[in-house]
PDB file of C-alpha atoms in Angstrom:
ATOM      1  CA  UNK A 218      20.235 -68.498 110.551  1.00 86.00           C
ATOM      2  CA  UNK A 219      21.172 -65.878 107.670  1.00 92.00           C
ATOM      3  CA  UNK A 220      18.841 -66.436 104.333  1.00 96.00           C
ATOM      4  CA  UNK A 221      17.714 -64.499 101.432  1.00 97.00           C
ATOM      5  CA  UNK A 222      14.303 -64.256 100.496  1.00 97.00           C
ATOM      6  CA  UNK A 223      12.890 -63.947  96.890  1.00 98.00           C
ATOM      7  CA  UNK A 224       9.481 -62.953  95.950  1.00 97.00           C
ATOM      8  CA  UNK A 225       9.234 -64.735  92.520  1.00 97.00           C
ATOM      9  CA  UNK A 226       5.875 -63.854  91.115  1.00 97.00           C
ATOM     10  CA  UNK A 227       3.068 -61.861  92.030  1.00 96.00           C
ATOM     11  CA  UNK A 228       0.570 -64.400  90.312  1.00 96.00           C
ATOM     12  CA  UNK A 229      -1.227 -67.745  92.018  1.00 97.00           C
ATOM     13  CA  UNK A 230      -3.081 -70.639  90.728  1.00 96.00           C
ATOM     14  CA  UNK A 231      -5.296 -70.070  93.830  1.00 97.00           C
ATOM     15  CA  UNK A 232      -7.292 -66.979  94.781  1.00 97.00           C
ATOM     16  CA  UNK A 233      -7.290 -67.131  98.698  1.00 98.00           C
ATOM     17  CA  UNK A 234      -9.624 -64.581 100.320  1.00 97.00           C
ATOM     18  CA  UNK A 235      -6.662 -63.500 102.728  1.00 97.00           C
ATOM     19  CA  UNK A 236      -3.742 -63.129 100.381  1.00 97.00           C
ATOM     20  CA  UNK A 237      -1.448 -60.693 101.634  1.00 95.00           C
ATOM     21  CA  UNK A 238       0.318 -60.448  98.185  1.00 95.00           C
ATOM     22  CA  UNK A 239      -2.975 -59.378  96.812  1.00 96.00           C
ATOM     23  CA  UNK A 240      -2.686 -62.050  93.999  1.00 96.00           C
ATOM     24  CA  UNK A 241      -6.445 -62.485  93.275  1.00 96.00           C
ATOM     25  CA  UNK A 242      -6.437 -58.751  91.800  1.00 95.00           C
ATOM     26  CA  UNK A 243      -3.066 -59.012  90.361  1.00 94.00           C
ATOM     27  CA  UNK A 244      -3.152 -58.588  86.424  1.00 87.00           C
ATOM     28  CA  UNK A 245       0.273 -58.733  85.416  1.00 87.00           C
ATOM     29  CA  UNK A 246       3.393 -59.950  87.185  1.00 90.00           C
ATOM     30  CA  UNK A 247       5.724 -57.409  87.993  1.00 88.00           C
ATOM     31  CA  UNK A 248       9.027 -59.570  88.805  1.00 93.00           C
ATOM     32  CA  UNK A 249      11.651 -59.998  86.244  1.00 93.00           C
ATOM     33  CA  UNK A 250      14.334 -62.785  85.798  1.00 95.00           C
ATOM     34  CA  UNK A 251      16.774 -60.295  85.450  1.00 96.00           C
ATOM     35  CA  UNK A 252      16.366 -58.875  88.827  1.00 96.00           C
ATOM     36  CA  UNK A 253      16.120 -62.043  90.715  1.00 97.00           C
ATOM     37  CA  UNK A 254      19.334 -63.306  88.779  1.00 98.00           C
ATOM     38  CA  UNK A 255      21.186 -60.030  89.811  1.00 98.00           C
ATOM     39  CA  UNK A 256      19.950 -60.183  93.609  1.00 98.00           C
ATOM     40  CA  UNK A 257      21.253 -63.904  93.636  1.00 98.00           C
ATOM     41  CA  UNK A 258      24.674 -63.251  91.984  1.00 98.00           C
ATOM     42  CA  UNK A 259      24.997 -59.950  94.217  1.00 97.00           C
ATOM     43  CA  UNK A 260      24.715 -61.996  97.578  1.00 98.00           C
ATOM     44  CA  UNK A 261      26.583 -65.100  96.436  1.00 97.00           C
ATOM     45  CA  UNK A 262      29.809 -66.157  98.949  1.00 94.00           C
ATOM     46  CA  UNK A 263      28.215 -63.818 101.494  1.00 96.00           C
ATOM     47  CA  UNK A 264      27.306 -66.729 103.998  1.00 95.00           C
ATOM     48  CA  UNK A 265      23.944 -66.948 103.331  1.00 96.00           C
ATOM     49  CA  UNK A 266      22.439 -70.459 104.413  1.00 96.00           C
ATOM     50  CA  UNK A 267      19.499 -70.706 102.439  1.00 97.00           C
ATOM     51  CA  UNK A 268      17.471 -69.223  99.808  1.00 98.00           C
ATOM     52  CA  UNK A 269      13.788 -69.001 100.796  1.00 98.00           C
ATOM     53  CA  UNK A 270      11.652 -68.512  97.493  1.00 98.00           C
ATOM     54  CA  UNK A 271       7.875 -67.562  97.463  1.00 98.00           C
ATOM     55  CA  UNK A 272       5.068 -65.708  95.563  1.00 96.00           C
ATOM     56  CA  UNK A 273       2.245 -65.609  94.964  1.00 96.00           C
ATOM     57  CA  UNK A 274       2.764 -69.225  93.873  1.00 98.00           C
ATOM     58  CA  UNK A 275       6.318 -69.849  92.839  1.00 97.00           C
ATOM     59  CA  UNK A 276       5.725 -73.371  91.045  1.00 98.00           C
ATOM     60  CA  UNK A 277       3.838 -71.469  88.296  1.00 96.00           C
ATOM     61  CA  UNK A 278       6.908 -69.944  86.951  1.00 96.00           C
ATOM     62  CA  UNK A 279       7.879 -71.658  83.707  1.00 95.00           C
ATOM     63  CA  UNK A 280      11.760 -70.940  84.596  1.00 97.00           C
ATOM     64  CA  UNK A 281      11.465 -72.128  88.283  1.00 98.00           C
ATOM     65  CA  UNK A 282      13.821 -74.912  87.504  1.00 98.00           C
ATOM     66  CA  UNK A 283      16.067 -72.751  85.763  1.00 98.00           C
ATOM     67  CA  UNK A 284      16.209 -70.432  88.763  1.00 98.00           C
ATOM     68  CA  UNK A 285      16.799 -73.315  91.273  1.00 98.00           C
ATOM     69  CA  UNK A 286      19.620 -74.442  89.045  1.00 98.00           C
ATOM     70  CA  UNK A 287      21.318 -70.967  89.129  1.00 98.00           C
ATOM     71  CA  UNK A 288      20.845 -70.982  92.997  1.00 98.00           C
ATOM     72  CA  UNK A 289      22.727 -74.293  93.076  1.00 98.00           C
ATOM     73  CA  UNK A 290      25.367 -73.104  90.831  1.00 98.00           C
ATOM     74  CA  UNK A 291      25.939 -70.225  92.633  1.00 98.00           C
ATOM     75  CA  UNK A 292      26.778 -72.004  95.747  1.00 97.00           C
ATOM     76  CA  UNK A 293      23.838 -71.678  97.771  1.00 98.00           C
ATOM     77  CA  UNK A 294      23.539 -74.515 100.160  1.00 97.00           C
ATOM     78  CA  UNK A 295      19.763 -75.323 100.421  1.00 97.00           C
ATOM     79  CA  UNK A 296      16.362 -73.821  99.064  1.00 98.00           C
ATOM     80  CA  UNK A 297      13.133 -73.393 101.197  1.00 98.00           C
ATOM     81  CA  UNK A 298      10.058 -73.132  99.110  1.00 98.00           C
ATOM     82  CA  UNK A 299       6.958 -71.744 100.233  1.00 98.00           C
ATOM     83  CA  UNK A 300       3.986 -73.189  98.006  1.00 98.00           C
ATOM     84  CA  UNK A 301       0.110 -74.258  98.036  1.00 98.00           C
ATOM     85  CA  UNK A 302       1.547 -77.515  97.424  1.00 98.00           C
ATOM     86  CA  UNK A 303      -0.792 -78.118  94.464  1.00 98.00           C
ATOM     87  CA  UNK A 304       1.857 -79.004  91.928  1.00 98.00           C
ATOM     88  CA  UNK A 305       3.353 -81.200  94.135  1.00 98.00           C
ATOM     89  CA  UNK A 306       0.741 -83.543  93.457  1.00 98.00           C
ATOM     90  CA  UNK A 307       2.659 -84.542  90.900  1.00 98.00           C
ATOM     91  CA  UNK A 308       5.272 -87.084  91.982  1.00 98.00           C
ATOM     92  CA  UNK A 309       7.545 -86.545  89.134  1.00 98.00           C
ATOM     93  CA  UNK A 310       7.590 -82.599  89.663  1.00 98.00           C
ATOM     94  CA  UNK A 311       8.080 -82.920  93.453  1.00 98.00           C
ATOM     95  CA  UNK A 312      11.098 -85.104  92.781  1.00 98.00           C
ATOM     96  CA  UNK A 313      12.688 -82.553  90.452  1.00 98.00           C
ATOM     97  CA  UNK A 314      12.206 -79.889  92.858  1.00 98.00           C
ATOM     98  CA  UNK A 315      14.080 -81.885  95.632  1.00 98.00           C
ATOM     99  CA  UNK A 316      16.644 -82.837  93.005  1.00 98.00           C
ATOM    100  CA  UNK A 317      17.572 -79.253  92.242  1.00 98.00           C
ATOM    101  CA  UNK A 318      18.118 -78.237  95.937  1.00 98.00           C
ATOM    102  CA  UNK A 319      14.561 -77.811  97.580  1.00 98.00           C
ATOM    103  CA  UNK A 320      15.103 -79.418 101.369  1.00 98.00           C
ATOM    104  CA  UNK A 321      12.127 -77.678 102.893  1.00 98.00           C
ATOM    105  CA  UNK A 322       8.685 -77.301 101.736  1.00 98.00           C
ATOM    106  CA  UNK A 323       6.446 -74.949 103.561  1.00 98.00           C
ATOM    107  CA  UNK A 324       3.068 -75.867 102.459  1.00 98.00           C
ATOM    108  CA  UNK A 325      -0.158 -73.720 103.124  1.00 98.00           C
ATOM    109  CA  UNK A 326      -2.902 -75.748 104.614  1.00 98.00           C
ATOM    110  CA  UNK A 327      -5.860 -73.694 105.638  1.00 98.00           C
ATOM    111  CA  UNK A 328      -8.469 -76.293 105.907  1.00 98.00           C
ATOM    112  CA  UNK A 329      -9.061 -79.498 107.743  1.00 98.00           C
ATOM    113  CA  UNK A 330     -11.689 -80.531 104.788  1.00 98.00           C
ATOM    114  CA  UNK A 331     -11.708 -79.869 101.131  1.00 98.00           C
ATOM    115  CA  UNK A 332     -14.885 -77.977 101.604  1.00 98.00           C
ATOM    116  CA  UNK A 333     -13.091 -75.401 103.874  1.00 98.00           C
ATOM    117  CA  UNK A 334      -9.967 -75.301 102.068  1.00 98.00           C
ATOM    118  CA  UNK A 335     -11.366 -75.174  98.444  1.00 98.00           C
ATOM    119  CA  UNK A 336     -13.773 -72.292  99.871  1.00 98.00           C
ATOM    120  CA  UNK A 337     -10.816 -70.092 101.189  1.00 98.00           C
ATOM    121  CA  UNK A 338      -8.689 -70.643  97.877  1.00 98.00           C
ATOM    122  CA  UNK A 339     -11.457 -70.281  95.867  1.00 97.00           C
ATOM    123  CA  UNK A 340     -10.036 -73.150  93.829  1.00 97.00           C
ATOM    124  CA  UNK A 341     -11.837 -76.476  93.311  1.00 97.00           C
ATOM    125  CA  UNK A 342      -9.591 -79.334  94.145  1.00 98.00           C
ATOM    126  CA  UNK A 343      -6.776 -77.450  95.844  1.00 98.00           C
ATOM    127  CA  UNK A 344      -7.163 -79.223  99.286  1.00 98.00           C
ATOM    128  CA  UNK A 345      -6.902 -82.751  97.588  1.00 98.00           C
ATOM    129  CA  UNK A 346      -3.804 -81.558  95.474  1.00 98.00           C
ATOM    130  CA  UNK A 347      -2.292 -80.264  98.701  1.00 98.00           C
ATOM    131  CA  UNK A 348      -2.588 -83.528 100.664  1.00 98.00           C
ATOM    132  CA  UNK A 349      -1.292 -85.356  97.922  1.00 98.00           C
ATOM    133  CA  UNK A 350       1.595 -83.194  97.421  1.00 98.00           C
ATOM    134  CA  UNK A 351       2.178 -83.372 101.275  1.00 98.00           C
ATOM    135  CA  UNK A 352       2.309 -87.118 100.731  1.00 98.00           C
ATOM    136  CA  UNK A 353       4.428 -86.945  97.675  1.00 98.00           C
ATOM    137  CA  UNK A 354       7.397 -84.617  99.420  1.00 98.00           C
ATOM    138  CA  UNK A 355       7.257 -86.991 102.528  1.00 98.00           C
ATOM    139  CA  UNK A 356       8.143 -89.829 100.160  1.00 98.00           C
ATOM    140  CA  UNK A 357      11.015 -88.012  98.753  1.00 98.00           C
ATOM    141  CA  UNK A 358      12.541 -87.500 102.081  1.00 98.00           C
ATOM    142  CA  UNK A 359      12.399 -83.434 102.105  1.00 98.00           C
ATOM    143  CA  UNK A 360      11.273 -81.447 104.990  1.00 98.00           C
ATOM    144  CA  UNK A 361       7.644 -80.124 105.624  1.00 98.00           C
ATOM    145  CA  UNK A 362       6.546 -76.993 107.376  1.00 98.00           C
ATOM    146  CA  UNK A 363       2.869 -76.461 106.957  1.00 98.00           C
ATOM    147  CA  UNK A 364       1.295 -72.862 107.798  1.00 98.00           C
ATOM    148  CA  UNK A 365      -2.125 -72.320 108.509  1.00 98.00           C
ATOM    149  CA  UNK A 366      -3.540 -69.049 108.588  1.00 98.00           C
ATOM    150  CA  UNK A 367      -6.595 -68.526 110.939  1.00 98.00           C
ATOM    151  CA  UNK A 368      -9.546 -66.742 109.514  1.00 98.00           C
ATOM    152  CA  UNK A 369     -13.283 -66.481 109.996  1.00 98.00           C
ATOM    153  CA  UNK A 370     -13.531 -69.690 107.482  1.00 98.00           C
ATOM    154  CA  UNK A 371     -11.195 -71.871 109.399  1.00 98.00           C
ATOM    155  CA  UNK A 372     -10.672 -71.209 113.100  1.00 98.00           C
ATOM    156  CA  UNK A 373     -12.823 -73.571 114.596  1.00 98.00           C
ATOM    157  CA  UNK A 374     -11.129 -76.311 112.266  1.00 98.00           C
ATOM    158  CA  UNK A 375      -7.556 -75.182 113.552  1.00 98.00           C
ATOM    159  CA  UNK A 376      -6.936 -78.147 115.781  1.00 98.00           C
ATOM    160  CA  UNK A 377      -8.400 -80.503 113.160  1.00 98.00           C
ATOM    161  CA  UNK A 378      -5.918 -78.892 110.539  1.00 98.00           C
ATOM    162  CA  UNK A 379      -2.911 -79.571 113.005  1.00 98.00           C
ATOM    163  CA  UNK A 380      -4.021 -83.020 113.444  1.00 98.00           C
ATOM    164  CA  UNK A 381      -4.193 -83.615 109.662  1.00 98.00           C
ATOM    165  CA  UNK A 382      -0.820 -82.010 109.241  1.00 98.00           C
ATOM    166  CA  UNK A 383       0.718 -84.482 112.044  1.00 98.00           C
ATOM    167  CA  UNK A 384      -1.218 -87.636 110.144  1.00 98.00           C
ATOM    168  CA  UNK A 385       0.424 -86.364 106.833  1.00 98.00           C
ATOM    169  CA  UNK A 386       3.887 -86.371 108.396  1.00 98.00           C
ATOM    170  CA  UNK A 387       4.789 -82.572 108.694  1.00 98.00           C
ATOM    171  CA  UNK A 388       8.046 -82.112 110.641  1.00 98.00           C
ATOM    172  CA  UNK A 389       6.868 -78.503 111.930  1.00 98.00           C
ATOM    173  CA  UNK A 390       3.263 -77.117 112.149  1.00 98.00           C
ATOM    174  CA  UNK A 391       2.990 -73.208 112.278  1.00 98.00           C
ATOM    175  CA  UNK A 392      -0.248 -71.381 112.884  1.00 98.00           C
ATOM    176  CA  UNK A 393      -0.228 -67.836 111.736  1.00 98.00           C
ATOM    177  CA  UNK A 394      -2.495 -64.919 113.012  1.00 98.00           C
ATOM    178  CA  UNK A 395      -4.048 -63.254 109.964  1.00 98.00           C
ATOM    179  CA  UNK A 396      -2.134 -60.163 108.498  1.00 97.00           C
ATOM    180  CA  UNK A 397      -4.834 -58.001 107.453  1.00 95.00           C
ATOM    181  CA  UNK A 398      -3.271 -56.349 104.484  1.00 95.00           C
ATOM    182  CA  UNK A 399      -3.599 -57.046 100.841  1.00 96.00           C
ATOM    183  CA  UNK A 400      -6.930 -59.123  99.786  1.00 97.00           C
ATOM    184  CA  UNK A 401      -7.405 -59.767 103.463  1.00 97.00           C
ATOM    185  CA  UNK A 402      -7.835 -56.073 103.849  1.00 97.00           C
ATOM    186  CA  UNK A 403     -10.204 -55.781 100.738  1.00 97.00           C
ATOM    187  CA  UNK A 404     -12.344 -58.697 102.477  1.00 98.00           C
ATOM    188  CA  UNK A 405     -11.673 -57.442 106.067  1.00 98.00           C
ATOM    189  CA  UNK A 406     -14.860 -57.866 107.731  1.00 98.00           C
ATOM    190  CA  UNK A 407     -15.677 -61.316 105.913  1.00 98.00           C
ATOM    191  CA  UNK A 408     -12.014 -62.935 106.730  1.00 98.00           C
ATOM    192  CA  UNK A 409     -11.034 -61.377 110.047  1.00 98.00           C
ATOM    193  CA  UNK A 410     -11.805 -62.820 113.486  1.00 98.00           C
ATOM    194  CA  UNK A 411     -10.982 -61.575 116.829  1.00 98.00           C
ATOM    195  CA  UNK A 412      -8.206 -62.858 118.727  1.00 98.00           C
ATOM    196  CA  UNK A 413     -10.205 -63.696 121.722  1.00 97.00           C
ATOM    197  CA  UNK A 414     -12.842 -65.600 119.432  1.00 98.00           C
ATOM    198  CA  UNK A 415      -9.705 -67.926 118.206  1.00 98.00           C
ATOM    199  CA  UNK A 416      -8.050 -68.248 121.150  1.00 98.00           C
ATOM    200  CA  UNK A 417      -9.291 -71.464 122.556  1.00 98.00           C
ATOM    201  CA  UNK A 418      -9.162 -73.357 119.027  1.00 98.00           C
ATOM    202  CA  UNK A 419      -5.474 -72.239 118.744  1.00 98.00           C
ATOM    203  CA  UNK A 420      -4.476 -73.450 122.284  1.00 98.00           C
ATOM    204  CA  UNK A 421      -6.258 -76.716 121.521  1.00 98.00           C
ATOM    205  CA  UNK A 422      -4.102 -76.893 118.202  1.00 98.00           C
ATOM    206  CA  UNK A 423      -1.001 -76.410 120.401  1.00 98.00           C
ATOM    207  CA  UNK A 424      -2.180 -78.951 122.951  1.00 98.00           C
ATOM    208  CA  UNK A 425      -2.755 -81.743 120.350  1.00 98.00           C
ATOM    209  CA  UNK A 426       0.846 -80.971 119.028  1.00 98.00           C
ATOM    210  CA  UNK A 427       2.593 -80.933 122.070  1.00 98.00           C
ATOM    211  CA  UNK A 428       0.792 -84.215 123.189  1.00 98.00           C
ATOM    212  CA  UNK A 429       2.197 -85.993 120.102  1.00 98.00           C
ATOM    213  CA  UNK A 430       5.865 -84.132 120.743  1.00 98.00           C
ATOM    214  CA  UNK A 431       5.340 -82.472 117.459  1.00 98.00           C
ATOM    215  CA  UNK A 432       7.076 -79.085 116.947  1.00 98.00           C
ATOM    216  CA  UNK A 433       4.684 -76.412 116.731  1.00 98.00           C
ATOM    217  CA  UNK A 434       4.981 -72.547 116.369  1.00 98.00           C
ATOM    218  CA  UNK A 435       2.792 -69.446 116.476  1.00 98.00           C
ATOM    219  CA  UNK A 436       3.465 -66.576 114.363  1.00 96.00           C
ATOM    220  CA  UNK A 437       2.114 -62.906 114.270  1.00 95.00           C
ATOM    221  CA  UNK A 438       0.324 -63.217 117.457  1.00 97.00           C
ATOM    222  CA  UNK A 439       0.236 -60.144 120.015  1.00 96.00           C
ATOM    223  CA  UNK A 440       1.572 -61.875 122.987  1.00 96.00           C
ATOM    224  CA  UNK A 441      -1.249 -60.911 125.349  1.00 96.00           C
ATOM    225  CA  UNK A 442      -3.602 -62.528 122.870  1.00 97.00           C
ATOM    226  CA  UNK A 443      -1.979 -65.982 123.646  1.00 97.00           C
ATOM    227  CA  UNK A 444      -1.267 -66.006 127.553  1.00 95.00           C
ATOM    228  CA  UNK A 445       0.739 -68.968 128.662  1.00 95.00           C
ATOM    229  CA  UNK A 446       1.484 -69.869 124.982  1.00 97.00           C
ATOM    230  CA  UNK A 447       3.621 -67.041 124.144  1.00 95.00           C
ATOM    231  CA  UNK A 448       6.604 -69.517 124.537  1.00 95.00           C
ATOM    232  CA  UNK A 449       5.577 -71.169 121.181  1.00 97.00           C
ATOM    233  CA  UNK A 450       5.845 -67.680 119.284  1.00 95.00           C
ATOM    234  CA  UNK A 451       8.193 -68.375 116.231  1.00 90.00           C
ATOM    235  CA  UNK A 452      11.575 -66.455 117.077  1.00 82.00           C
ATOM    236  CA  UNK A 453      12.245 -64.593 113.612  1.00 72.00           C
ATOM    237  CA  UNK A 454      14.852 -62.623 115.420  1.00 71.00           C
ATOM    238  CA  UNK A 455      17.218 -65.858 115.270  1.00 75.00           C
ATOM    239  CA  UNK A 456      17.005 -65.820 111.262  1.00 75.00           C
ATOM    240  CA  UNK A 457      17.996 -62.750 109.437  1.00 83.00           C
ATOM    241  CA  UNK A 458      16.196 -62.625 106.269  1.00 92.00           C
ATOM    242  CA  UNK A 459      17.243 -60.362 103.447  1.00 95.00           C
ATOM    243  CA  UNK A 460      14.431 -60.042 101.038  1.00 96.00           C
ATOM    244  CA  UNK A 461      13.717 -58.980  97.376  1.00 96.00           C
ATOM    245  CA  UNK A 462      10.206 -58.145  96.995  1.00 95.00           C
ATOM    246  CA  UNK A 463       9.133 -57.028  93.762  1.00 93.00           C
ATOM    247  CA  UNK A 464      11.436 -53.833  93.396  1.00 91.00           C
ATOM    248  CA  UNK A 465      12.106 -53.036  97.233  1.00 94.00           C
ATOM    249  CA  UNK A 466      15.001 -54.447  98.971  1.00 94.00           C
ATOM    250  CA  UNK A 467      14.794 -55.194 102.782  1.00 93.00           C
ATOM    251  CA  UNK A 468      18.326 -56.018 104.615  1.00 93.00           C
ATOM    252  CA  UNK A 469      16.124 -56.768 107.697  1.00 88.00           C
ATOM    253  CA  UNK A 470      12.612 -58.111 106.979  1.00 88.00           C
ATOM    254  CA  UNK A 471      11.636 -58.875 110.384  1.00 82.00           C
ATOM    255  CA  UNK A 472      12.645 -55.181 111.400  1.00 84.00           C
ATOM    256  CA  UNK A 473      10.805 -53.838 108.469  1.00 87.00           C
ATOM    257  CA  UNK A 474       7.661 -55.682 109.444  1.00 88.00           C
ATOM    258  CA  UNK A 475       8.042 -54.507 113.268  1.00 82.00           C
ATOM    259  CA  UNK A 476       8.654 -50.855 112.028  1.00 86.00           C
ATOM    260  CA  UNK A 477       5.778 -50.761 109.340  1.00 92.00           C
ATOM    261  CA  UNK A 478       3.102 -53.355 109.687  1.00 95.00           C
ATOM    262  CA  UNK A 479       2.529 -53.577 113.210  1.00 95.00           C
ATOM    263  CA  UNK A 480       1.410 -51.080 116.075  1.00 96.00           C
ATOM    264  CA  UNK A 481       1.422 -50.546 119.763  1.00 95.00           C
ATOM    265  CA  UNK A 482      -0.901 -48.779 122.264  1.00 93.00           C
ATOM    266  CA  UNK A 483       0.298 -46.595 124.983  1.00 93.00           C
ATOM    267  CA  UNK A 484      -0.754 -49.581 127.419  1.00 90.00           C
ATOM    268  CA  UNK A 485       1.801 -51.622 125.727  1.00 94.00           C
ATOM    269  CA  UNK A 486       4.552 -49.880 127.597  1.00 92.00           C
ATOM    270  CA  UNK A 487       3.794 -51.597 130.869  1.00 90.00           C
ATOM    271  CA  UNK A 488       3.642 -55.008 129.389  1.00 95.00           C
ATOM    272  CA  UNK A 489       6.161 -57.638 130.260  1.00 95.00           C
ATOM    273  CA  UNK A 490       6.233 -58.398 126.620  1.00 94.00           C
ATOM    274  CA  UNK A 491       6.967 -55.272 125.160  1.00 94.00           C
ATOM    275  CA  UNK A 492      10.618 -55.640 124.232  1.00 91.00           C
ATOM    276  CA  UNK A 493       9.654 -58.997 122.273  1.00 90.00           C
ATOM    277  CA  UNK A 494       6.297 -58.563 121.143  1.00 92.00           C
ATOM    278  CA  UNK A 495       5.602 -57.104 117.614  1.00 91.00           C
ATOM    279  CA  UNK A 496       2.147 -55.454 118.440  1.00 94.00           C
ATOM    280  CA  UNK A 497      -1.018 -55.833 116.615  1.00 96.00           C
ATOM    281  CA  UNK A 498      -1.301 -55.432 112.743  1.00 96.00           C
ATOM    282  CA  UNK A 499      -2.276 -51.861 112.200  1.00 96.00           C
ATOM    283  CA  UNK A 500      -5.267 -52.514 110.169  1.00 97.00           C
ATOM    284  CA  UNK A 501      -6.728 -54.665 112.782  1.00 97.00           C
ATOM    285  CA  UNK A 502      -5.999 -52.032 115.382  1.00 97.00           C
ATOM    286  CA  UNK A 503      -7.697 -49.311 113.259  1.00 97.00           C
ATOM    287  CA  UNK A 504     -10.852 -51.390 112.587  1.00 97.00           C
ATOM    288  CA  UNK A 505     -11.449 -53.270 115.856  1.00 97.00           C
ATOM    289  CA  UNK A 506      -9.663 -51.569 118.268  1.00 97.00           C
ATOM    290  CA  UNK A 507      -7.902 -52.460 121.565  1.00 96.00           C
ATOM    291  CA  UNK A 508     -10.541 -53.355 123.964  1.00 96.00           C
ATOM    292  CA  UNK A 509      -9.646 -57.323 124.195  1.00 96.00           C
ATOM    293  CA  UNK A 510      -5.599 -56.630 124.690  1.00 96.00           C
ATOM    294  CA  UNK A 511      -4.589 -56.268 128.293  1.00 93.00           C
ATOM    295  CA  UNK A 512      -1.020 -55.887 129.066  1.00 93.00           C
ATOM    296  CA  UNK A 513       0.738 -58.578 130.928  1.00 94.00           C
ATOM    297  CA  UNK A 514       2.332 -57.462 134.343  1.00 88.00           C
ATOM    298  CA  UNK A 515       5.717 -58.220 134.977  1.00 83.00           C
ATOM    299  CA  UNK A 516       6.591 -60.648 137.770  1.00 64.00           C
ATOM    300  CA  UNK A 517       7.605 -59.184 140.768  1.00 50.00           C
ATOM    301  CA  UNK A 518      10.229 -60.575 143.243  1.00 39.00           C
ATOM    302  CA  UNK A 519       8.467 -61.936 146.582  1.00 36.00           C
TER     303      UNK A 519
END
């Protein structure tokens, strides 16, 4: 799939302890409507199949509906919205988004209970709002992909989060390794678990989904940290994203991530997954090291 990806705002109505955008510490938004509109106009009629919009929290923009109208008027086929789901608790608002072309809602679910999710988001009521939001989205007939970032506060709940998302009607569940940048780097030791610590819980979540024939993917994990489950890694190379992020333009966002946010150790050269694995987030490698990572030996013919 060929898609545009647009960062609409630095600001969020939650203050997640691992926010990669660093929204809890952003005082002023840096995103101008003029720059967004120019990006959309310049790429219209170039074969892009969707526009993926995100933030911060895109739904707090007062001109979001106008931006969605602009996307539709320029002829883009569909819109994906990455959101914490809180404003979807209002059915009228959710229906307005769907009516303006949002076909896929990518909703953050970081807890199986309000105690966990509200603690992570530092926003009382955020869990209950997201749950109501998911139910409302389901009622409109739009598609839902949930995204759960694994951190110290929630890793033991990951299987239950997956079950909750399935019970709420998610079409696709995605479990993400923590990207240790932004607020996550500020709070590194507070939020960052080791991969070998979270592994059994991630595996159980996948097993529960597979047992229910649910689509589930993993994202951002080094392949050697999920032995036997690497087949569930989401393949972003099948999707070409051209991204506008603040004042930066990335023609190949996944390529940028591989080249600039992840690193490999010398031992990775002998791993069977070296060609496809993105490596380890560089901050994790610097702070925790490489002792838990072991190359997967290539299969040899008998």
